[in-house]
Amino acid sequence: MTVRVLVADDQDLVRTGLSMILEAQPDIEVVGQAADGHAAVELARTLHPDVCLVDIRMPGLDGIEVTDLLAGRGVADPMAVVVITTFDLDEYVHGALRAGARGFLLKDAGPELLVQAVHAAAVGDALIAPNVTRRLLATLAAGASSKRRTPPIDPLTQREEEVLKLVAVGRTNAEIAAELFISLTTVKTHVASLLTKIGARNRVEIAMWAYDTGRVGD
């Protein structure tokens, strides 16, 4: 299956570079490029890409606003949005993730991680890059410790707690299955249960909930 991607970044060189890296992959097609937030939203709604790669800082609409319009809670058919930025503790990143972004990637992450992030987002297995997950989420959660999230609708089982912690530190479903010696199908079942119990929309929100509730620390 070919993954169709929209690349949105206001810097021509960065946008072109990202597109070239993705286009070099046999199963990825860049279907559109946008230099500002308004164009990104318009193209996304017209082209319906599998993944939107969105810069956090753009003129017109920034990455948070774009993410909210394409993947926010009021969107009937939310798109897969991966946020890209220069700084791993960018103050805007948390807002974008809250708005519904599935993933977070640094611009200097390298071609391999970029391609992995796009593929992961396309199948709903996206998460913040593991190398910055702990610092980013733990730091943001520490700053909002007085605003702990509400308990889950139903108590988490011991296995769900184990899966939760591994999701929070950036493990993929396959890695979780190997680490806990359970099947991939079982992992997916636990992740689906976590989404329901804590009211999360995606794996990023599972991770943020784990940090916000103190289940995972720095």
mmCIF file of C-alpha atoms in Angstrom:
data_model
loop_
_atom_site.group_PDB
_atom_site.id
_atom_site.type_symbol
_atom_site.label_atom_id
_atom_site.label_comp_id
_atom_site.label_asym_id
_atom_site.label_seq_id
_atom_site.Cartn_x
_atom_site.Cartn_y
_atom_site.Cartn_z
ATOM 1 C CA MET A 1 0.000 0.000 0.000
ATOM 2 C CA THR A 2 1.278 3.446 -0.911
ATOM 3 C CA VAL A 3 1.170 6.025 1.879
ATOM 4 C CA ARG A 4 0.028 9.411 0.588
ATOM 5 C CA VAL A 5 1.638 12.330 2.427
ATOM 6 C CA LEU A 6 1.105 16.081 2.590
ATOM 7 C CA VAL A 7 4.174 18.094 3.646
ATOM 8 C CA ALA A 8 3.599 21.528 5.209
ATOM 9 C CA ASP A 9 6.551 23.765 6.127
ATOM 10 C CA ASP A 10 7.137 27.458 5.458
ATOM 11 C CA GLN A 11 10.836 26.971 4.690
ATOM 12 C CA ASP A 12 11.285 26.014 1.050
ATOM 13 C CA LEU A 13 14.529 24.135 1.624
ATOM 14 C CA VAL A 14 13.132 22.095 4.509
ATOM 15 C CA ARG A 15 9.877 21.338 2.721
ATOM 16 C CA THR A 16 11.695 20.247 -0.423
ATOM 17 C CA GLY A 17 14.167 18.154 1.547
ATOM 18 C CA LEU A 18 11.463 16.334 3.471
ATOM 19 C CA SER A 19 9.552 15.675 0.273
ATOM 20 C CA MET A 20 12.625 14.310 -1.505
ATOM 21 C CA ILE A 21 13.382 11.920 1.349
ATOM 22 C CA LEU A 22 9.824 10.615 1.363
ATOM 23 C CA GLU A 23 9.530 10.398 -2.419
ATOM 24 C CA ALA A 24 12.658 8.232 -2.485
ATOM 25 C CA GLN A 25 10.691 5.512 -0.712
ATOM 26 C CA PRO A 26 8.928 3.008 -2.988
ATOM 27 C CA ASP A 27 5.763 2.989 -0.873
ATOM 28 C CA ILE A 28 5.409 6.702 -0.076
ATOM 29 C CA GLU A 29 3.995 9.399 -2.350
ATOM 30 C CA VAL A 30 4.031 13.116 -1.545
ATOM 31 C CA VAL A 31 0.702 14.276 -2.926
ATOM 32 C CA GLY A 32 1.015 17.925 -1.938
ATOM 33 C CA GLN A 33 3.174 20.634 -0.373
ATOM 34 C CA ALA A 34 2.072 23.693 1.563
ATOM 35 C CA ALA A 35 4.050 26.747 2.651
ATOM 36 C CA ASP A 36 1.559 28.031 5.242
ATOM 37 C CA GLY A 37 -1.173 26.816 7.543
ATOM 38 C CA HIS A 38 -4.146 27.886 5.449
ATOM 39 C CA ALA A 39 -2.794 26.089 2.391
ATOM 40 C CA ALA A 40 -2.088 23.002 4.496
ATOM 41 C CA VAL A 41 -5.680 22.755 5.701
ATOM 42 C CA GLU A 42 -7.115 23.421 2.243
ATOM 43 C CA LEU A 43 -4.885 20.842 0.561
ATOM 44 C CA ALA A 44 -5.494 18.257 3.268
ATOM 45 C CA ARG A 45 -9.253 18.577 2.930
ATOM 46 C CA THR A 46 -8.991 18.381 -0.858
ATOM 47 C CA LEU A 47 -6.417 15.620 -1.223
ATOM 48 C CA HIS A 48 -7.268 13.510 1.864
ATOM 49 C CA PRO A 49 -3.694 12.277 2.435
ATOM 50 C CA ASP A 50 -2.960 9.325 4.722
ATOM 51 C CA VAL A 51 -0.511 11.430 6.741
ATOM 52 C CA CYS A 52 -0.023 15.187 7.162
ATOM 53 C CA LEU A 53 3.524 16.213 8.099
ATOM 54 C CA VAL A 54 3.082 19.664 9.648
ATOM 55 C CA ASP A 55 5.633 22.202 10.866
ATOM 56 C CA ILE A 56 4.747 23.644 14.263
ATOM 57 C CA ARG A 57 5.557 27.231 13.262
ATOM 58 C CA MET A 58 3.961 28.512 10.061
ATOM 59 C CA PRO A 59 2.399 31.796 8.934
ATOM 60 C CA GLY A 60 -1.358 32.134 8.695
ATOM 61 C CA LEU A 61 -2.267 29.188 10.863
ATOM 62 C CA ASP A 62 0.383 27.597 13.064
ATOM 63 C CA GLY A 63 0.821 23.871 13.526
ATOM 64 C CA ILE A 64 -1.486 23.773 16.546
ATOM 65 C CA GLU A 65 -4.356 25.391 14.660
ATOM 66 C CA VAL A 66 -3.787 23.186 11.615
ATOM 67 C CA THR A 67 -3.744 20.080 13.787
ATOM 68 C CA ASP A 68 -6.923 21.109 15.579
ATOM 69 C CA LEU A 69 -8.726 21.704 12.284
ATOM 70 C CA LEU A 70 -7.609 18.384 10.801
ATOM 71 C CA ALA A 71 -7.536 16.113 13.852
ATOM 72 C CA GLY A 72 -9.283 17.924 16.712
ATOM 73 C CA ARG A 73 -12.065 16.501 18.832
ATOM 74 C CA GLY A 74 -14.757 18.138 16.728
ATOM 75 C CA VAL A 75 -13.498 16.619 13.478
ATOM 76 C CA ALA A 76 -15.740 13.814 12.228
ATOM 77 C CA ASP A 77 -13.015 12.035 10.275
ATOM 78 C CA PRO A 78 -9.707 13.087 11.882
ATOM 79 C CA MET A 79 -6.526 12.821 9.837
ATOM 80 C CA ALA A 80 -3.162 11.474 10.918
ATOM 81 C CA VAL A 81 -0.981 14.486 11.747
ATOM 82 C CA VAL A 82 2.711 14.272 12.592
ATOM 83 C CA VAL A 83 4.182 17.486 13.976
ATOM 84 C CA ILE A 84 7.738 18.459 13.063
ATOM 85 C CA THR A 85 9.807 21.112 14.799
ATOM 86 C CA THR A 86 13.355 22.293 15.400
ATOM 87 C CA PHE A 87 13.295 22.024 19.183
ATOM 88 C CA ASP A 88 12.332 18.961 21.215
ATOM 89 C CA LEU A 89 10.913 21.095 24.024
ATOM 90 C CA ASP A 90 9.162 23.622 21.848
ATOM 91 C CA GLU A 91 6.426 25.256 23.933
ATOM 92 C CA TYR A 92 3.951 24.774 21.100
ATOM 93 C CA VAL A 93 4.388 21.010 20.797
ATOM 94 C CA HIS A 94 2.248 20.181 23.810
ATOM 95 C CA GLY A 95 -0.590 22.224 22.357
ATOM 96 C CA ALA A 96 -0.342 20.404 19.053
ATOM 97 C CA LEU A 97 -0.425 17.029 20.758
ATOM 98 C CA ARG A 98 -3.424 18.115 22.807
ATOM 99 C CA ALA A 99 -5.058 19.179 19.557
ATOM 100 C CA GLY A 100 -4.826 15.646 18.210
ATOM 101 C CA ALA A 101 -1.425 15.154 16.595
ATOM 102 C CA ARG A 102 -0.425 11.490 16.492
ATOM 103 C CA GLY A 103 3.297 12.020 16.448
ATOM 104 C CA PHE A 104 6.161 14.388 17.055
ATOM 105 C CA LEU A 105 9.437 14.518 15.152
ATOM 106 C CA LEU A 106 12.525 16.695 15.136
ATOM 107 C CA LYS A 107 13.628 18.124 11.810
ATOM 108 C CA ASP A 108 17.104 16.726 12.344
ATOM 109 C CA ALA A 109 15.815 13.247 13.207
ATOM 110 C CA GLY A 110 17.201 11.832 9.976
ATOM 111 C CA PRO A 111 15.651 10.114 6.949
ATOM 112 C CA GLU A 112 15.150 6.736 8.622
ATOM 113 C CA LEU A 113 13.149 8.059 11.566
ATOM 114 C CA LEU A 114 11.149 10.348 9.283
ATOM 115 C CA VAL A 115 10.098 7.413 7.128
ATOM 116 C CA GLN A 116 9.313 5.322 10.211
ATOM 117 C CA ALA A 117 7.164 8.109 11.641
ATOM 118 C CA VAL A 118 5.147 8.396 8.430
ATOM 119 C CA HIS A 119 4.604 4.650 8.182
ATOM 120 C CA ALA A 120 3.643 4.461 11.854
ATOM 121 C CA ALA A 121 1.153 7.314 11.569
ATOM 122 C CA ALA A 122 -0.422 5.716 8.510
ATOM 123 C CA VAL A 123 -1.359 2.596 10.493
ATOM 124 C CA GLY A 124 -2.333 4.390 13.703
ATOM 125 C CA ASP A 125 0.801 3.281 15.545
ATOM 126 C CA ALA A 126 2.335 6.738 15.755
ATOM 127 C CA LEU A 127 4.064 8.121 18.799
ATOM 128 C CA ILE A 128 6.509 10.808 19.771
ATOM 129 C CA ALA A 129 10.054 9.881 18.795
ATOM 130 C CA PRO A 130 11.391 7.640 21.602
ATOM 131 C CA ASN A 131 14.575 9.676 22.022
ATOM 132 C CA VAL A 132 12.596 12.708 23.195
ATOM 133 C CA THR A 133 9.493 11.113 24.709
ATOM 134 C CA ARG A 134 10.674 11.069 28.298
ATOM 135 C CA ARG A 135 12.110 14.591 28.365
ATOM 136 C CA LEU A 136 9.247 16.198 26.505
ATOM 137 C CA LEU A 137 6.300 14.612 28.273
ATOM 138 C CA ALA A 138 7.878 14.446 31.726
ATOM 139 C CA THR A 139 8.856 18.113 31.589
ATOM 140 C CA LEU A 140 5.432 19.221 30.409
ATOM 141 C CA ALA A 141 3.663 17.024 32.936
ATOM 142 C CA ALA A 142 5.827 18.364 35.767
ATOM 143 C CA GLY A 143 4.768 21.874 34.858
ATOM 144 C CA ALA A 144 1.136 20.864 35.087
ATOM 145 C CA SER A 145 1.295 18.558 38.091
ATOM 146 C CA SER A 146 -1.575 20.352 39.769
ATOM 147 C CA LYS A 147 -3.826 19.452 36.843
ATOM 148 C CA ARG A 148 -3.647 15.682 37.014
ATOM 149 C CA ARG A 149 -6.069 13.960 34.724
ATOM 150 C CA THR A 150 -9.104 12.185 36.049
ATOM 151 C CA PRO A 151 -8.943 8.457 36.862
ATOM 152 C CA PRO A 152 -9.895 5.967 34.151
ATOM 153 C CA ILE A 153 -13.558 5.082 33.632
ATOM 154 C CA ASP A 154 -12.748 1.556 34.831
ATOM 155 C CA PRO A 155 -9.634 0.546 36.776
ATOM 156 C CA LEU A 156 -6.718 -0.605 34.643
ATOM 157 C CA THR A 157 -5.639 -4.215 34.913
ATOM 158 C CA GLN A 158 -2.048 -5.029 35.818
ATOM 159 C CA ARG A 159 -1.301 -5.945 32.209
ATOM 160 C CA GLU A 160 -2.862 -2.716 30.955
ATOM 161 C CA GLU A 161 -0.654 -0.772 33.349
ATOM 162 C CA GLU A 162 2.379 -2.558 31.895
ATOM 163 C CA VAL A 163 1.316 -1.828 28.325
ATOM 164 C CA LEU A 164 0.532 1.779 29.271
ATOM 165 C CA LYS A 165 4.054 2.399 30.546
ATOM 166 C CA LEU A 166 5.646 0.894 27.447
ATOM 167 C CA VAL A 167 3.443 2.947 25.130
ATOM 168 C CA ALA A 168 4.428 6.034 27.124
ATOM 169 C CA VAL A 169 8.139 5.510 26.525
ATOM 170 C CA GLY A 170 7.751 5.055 22.796
ATOM 171 C CA ARG A 171 7.529 1.304 22.283
ATOM 172 C CA THR A 172 5.685 0.062 19.209
ATOM 173 C CA ASN A 173 3.109 -2.722 19.431
ATOM 174 C CA ALA A 174 5.646 -5.230 18.135
ATOM 175 C CA GLU A 175 8.222 -4.160 20.727
ATOM 176 C CA ILE A 176 5.647 -4.365 23.518
ATOM 177 C CA ALA A 177 4.646 -7.864 22.413
ATOM 178 C CA ALA A 178 8.264 -9.012 22.490
ATOM 179 C CA GLU A 179 9.007 -7.402 25.852
ATOM 180 C CA LEU A 180 5.921 -8.778 27.608
ATOM 181 C CA PHE A 181 5.965 -12.140 25.789
ATOM 182 C CA ILE A 182 2.441 -11.732 24.470
ATOM 183 C CA SER A 183 0.981 -11.753 20.963
ATOM 184 C CA LEU A 184 0.656 -8.668 18.780
ATOM 185 C CA THR A 185 -3.104 -9.160 18.752
ATOM 186 C CA THR A 186 -3.157 -9.140 22.549
ATOM 187 C CA VAL A 187 -1.174 -5.897 22.618
ATOM 188 C CA LYS A 188 -3.631 -4.273 20.218
ATOM 189 C CA THR A 189 -6.512 -5.418 22.413
ATOM 190 C CA HIS A 190 -4.908 -3.854 25.491
ATOM 191 C CA VAL A 191 -4.180 -0.602 23.654
ATOM 192 C CA ALA A 192 -7.792 -0.423 22.452
ATOM 193 C CA SER A 193 -8.968 -0.985 26.021
ATOM 194 C CA LEU A 194 -6.677 1.787 27.280
ATOM 195 C CA LEU A 195 -8.062 4.201 24.697
ATOM 196 C CA THR A 196 -11.578 3.493 25.924
ATOM 197 C CA LYS A 197 -10.852 3.524 29.651
ATOM 198 C CA ILE A 198 -8.908 6.788 29.749
ATOM 199 C CA GLY A 199 -10.814 8.548 26.977
ATOM 200 C CA ALA A 200 -7.797 8.961 24.693
ATOM 201 C CA ARG A 201 -7.972 9.350 20.926
ATOM 202 C CA ASN A 202 -4.575 7.890 20.085
ATOM 203 C CA ARG A 203 -1.285 6.573 21.437
ATOM 204 C CA VAL A 204 0.100 10.047 22.029
ATOM 205 C CA GLU A 205 -2.765 10.828 24.387
ATOM 206 C CA ILE A 206 -2.174 7.507 26.158
ATOM 207 C CA ALA A 207 1.442 8.577 26.698
ATOM 208 C CA MET A 208 0.481 12.044 27.926
ATOM 209 C CA TRP A 209 -2.079 10.546 30.317
ATOM 210 C CA ALA A 210 0.589 8.227 31.735
ATOM 211 C CA TYR A 211 2.869 11.182 32.455
ATOM 212 C CA ASP A 212 0.099 13.482 33.653
ATOM 213 C CA THR A 213 -1.084 10.903 36.178
ATOM 214 C CA GLY A 214 2.408 10.215 37.459
ATOM 215 C CA ARG A 215 2.580 6.641 36.184
ATOM 216 C CA VAL A 216 5.769 7.372 34.273
ATOM 217 C CA GLY A 217 8.454 9.798 35.369
ATOM 218 C CA ASP A 218 11.599 11.321 33.970
#
